[in-house]
mmCIF file of C-alpha atoms in Angstrom:
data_model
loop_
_atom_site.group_PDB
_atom_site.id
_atom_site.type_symbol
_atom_site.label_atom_id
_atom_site.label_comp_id
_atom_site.label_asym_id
_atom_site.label_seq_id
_atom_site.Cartn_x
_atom_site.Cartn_y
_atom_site.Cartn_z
ATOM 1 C CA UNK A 1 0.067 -19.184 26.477
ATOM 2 C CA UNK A 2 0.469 -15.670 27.923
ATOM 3 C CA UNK A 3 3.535 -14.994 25.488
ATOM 4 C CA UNK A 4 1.642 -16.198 22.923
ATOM 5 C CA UNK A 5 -1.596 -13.817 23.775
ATOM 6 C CA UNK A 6 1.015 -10.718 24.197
ATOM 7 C CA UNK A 7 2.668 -11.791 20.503
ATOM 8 C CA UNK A 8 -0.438 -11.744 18.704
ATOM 9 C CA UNK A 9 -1.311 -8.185 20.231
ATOM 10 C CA UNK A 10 1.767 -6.824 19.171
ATOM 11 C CA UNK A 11 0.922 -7.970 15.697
ATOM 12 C CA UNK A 12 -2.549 -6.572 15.539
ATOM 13 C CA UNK A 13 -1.405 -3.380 17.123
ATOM 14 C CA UNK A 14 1.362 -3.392 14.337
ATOM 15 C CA UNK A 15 -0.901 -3.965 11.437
ATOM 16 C CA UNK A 16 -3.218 -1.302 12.746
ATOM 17 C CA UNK A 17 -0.294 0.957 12.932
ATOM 18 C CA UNK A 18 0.558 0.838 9.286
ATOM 19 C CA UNK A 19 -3.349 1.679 7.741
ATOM 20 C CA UNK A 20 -3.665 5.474 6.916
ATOM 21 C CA UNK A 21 -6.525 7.367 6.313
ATOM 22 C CA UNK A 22 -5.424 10.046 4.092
ATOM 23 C CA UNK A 23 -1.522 10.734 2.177
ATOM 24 C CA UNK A 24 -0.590 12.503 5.322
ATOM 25 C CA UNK A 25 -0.160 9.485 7.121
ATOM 26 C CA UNK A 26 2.283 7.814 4.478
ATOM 27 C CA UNK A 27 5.363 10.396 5.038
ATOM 28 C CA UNK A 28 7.107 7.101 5.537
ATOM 29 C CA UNK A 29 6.602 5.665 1.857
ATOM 30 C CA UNK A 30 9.020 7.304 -1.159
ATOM 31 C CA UNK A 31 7.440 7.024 -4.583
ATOM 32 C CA UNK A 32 10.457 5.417 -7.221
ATOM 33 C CA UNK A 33 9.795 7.558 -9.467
ATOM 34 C CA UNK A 34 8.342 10.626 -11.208
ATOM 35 C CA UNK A 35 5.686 8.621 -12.924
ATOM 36 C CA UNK A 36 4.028 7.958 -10.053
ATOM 37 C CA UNK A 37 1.705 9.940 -6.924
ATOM 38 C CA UNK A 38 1.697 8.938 -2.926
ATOM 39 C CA UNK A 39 -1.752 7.540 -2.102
ATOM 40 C CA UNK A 40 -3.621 6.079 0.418
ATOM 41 C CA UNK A 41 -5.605 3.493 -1.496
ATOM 42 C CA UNK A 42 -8.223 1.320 0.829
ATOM 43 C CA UNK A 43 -6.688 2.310 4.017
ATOM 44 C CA UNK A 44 -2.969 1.138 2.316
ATOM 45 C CA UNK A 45 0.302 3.505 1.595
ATOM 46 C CA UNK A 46 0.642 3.086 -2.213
ATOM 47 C CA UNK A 47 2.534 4.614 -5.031
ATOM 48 C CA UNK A 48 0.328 5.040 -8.252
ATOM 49 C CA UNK A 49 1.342 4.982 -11.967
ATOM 50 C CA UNK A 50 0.034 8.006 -13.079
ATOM 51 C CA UNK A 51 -0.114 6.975 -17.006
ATOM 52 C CA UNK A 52 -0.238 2.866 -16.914
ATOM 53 C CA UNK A 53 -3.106 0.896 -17.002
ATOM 54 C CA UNK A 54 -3.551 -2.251 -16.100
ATOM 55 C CA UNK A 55 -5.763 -5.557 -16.133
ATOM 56 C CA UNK A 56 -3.939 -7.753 -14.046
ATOM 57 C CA UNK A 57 -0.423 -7.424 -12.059
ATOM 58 C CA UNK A 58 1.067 -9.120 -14.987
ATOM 59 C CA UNK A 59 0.546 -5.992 -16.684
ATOM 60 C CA UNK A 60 2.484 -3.729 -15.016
ATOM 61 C CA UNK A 61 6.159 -3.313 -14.670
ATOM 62 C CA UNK A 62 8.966 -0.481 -13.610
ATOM 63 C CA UNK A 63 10.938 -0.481 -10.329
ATOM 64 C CA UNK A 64 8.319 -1.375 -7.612
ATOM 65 C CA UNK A 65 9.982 -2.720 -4.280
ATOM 66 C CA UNK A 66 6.958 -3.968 -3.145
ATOM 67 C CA UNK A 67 4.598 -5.824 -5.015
ATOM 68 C CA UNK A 68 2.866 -5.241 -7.799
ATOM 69 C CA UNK A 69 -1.057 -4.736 -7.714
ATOM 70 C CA UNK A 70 -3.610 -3.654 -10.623
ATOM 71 C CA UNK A 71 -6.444 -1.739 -8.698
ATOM 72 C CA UNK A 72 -9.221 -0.204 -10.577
ATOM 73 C CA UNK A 73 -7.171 -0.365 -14.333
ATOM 74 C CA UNK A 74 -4.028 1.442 -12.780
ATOM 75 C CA UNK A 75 -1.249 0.036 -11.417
ATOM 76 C CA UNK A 76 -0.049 0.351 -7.904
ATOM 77 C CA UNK A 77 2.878 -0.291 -6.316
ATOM 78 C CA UNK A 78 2.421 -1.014 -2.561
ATOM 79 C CA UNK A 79 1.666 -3.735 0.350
ATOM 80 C CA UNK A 80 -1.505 -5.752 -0.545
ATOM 81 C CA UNK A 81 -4.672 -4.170 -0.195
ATOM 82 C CA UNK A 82 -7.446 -4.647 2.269
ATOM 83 C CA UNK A 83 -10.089 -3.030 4.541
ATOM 84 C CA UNK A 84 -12.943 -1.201 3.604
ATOM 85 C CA UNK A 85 -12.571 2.057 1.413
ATOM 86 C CA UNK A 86 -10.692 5.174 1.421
#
């Protein structure tokens, strides 16, 4: 039970870890490609289209080694989103 307890810490404390609160805190993420900006998007590391637009995922293509997400009309390539605002 104890290793248990101690496991699930870790994994809060990891998740926790990878939030940011501004683009300074995603030095660790590398955009693909020109066509796209470092943000932090609703506490998430992301890499932004900076011309495509979006309605769904389904919408948006390009090299993305992550998943694809359609937030607000653009698309964003990055972990899924969560939390509460910028």
């Amino acid at each position: 039970m104890k290793v248990a307890i101690v496991v699930f810490a870790v994994c809060i404390a990891l998740a926790y870890a990878e939030e940011c609160r501004d683009t300074g805190d995603c030095s660790h993420v590398t955009c693909p490609e020109q066509d796209y900006v470092l943000e932090c998007e609703h506490r998430q590391c992301t890499c932004t289209h900076t011309t495509a637009t979006c309605v769904a995922a389904g919408d948006c293509s390009g090299k993305c080694d992550r998943d694809w997400h359609c937030v607000d009309g653009r698309c964003r390539c990055g972990f899924g989103f969560g939390g509460g605002g910028k």
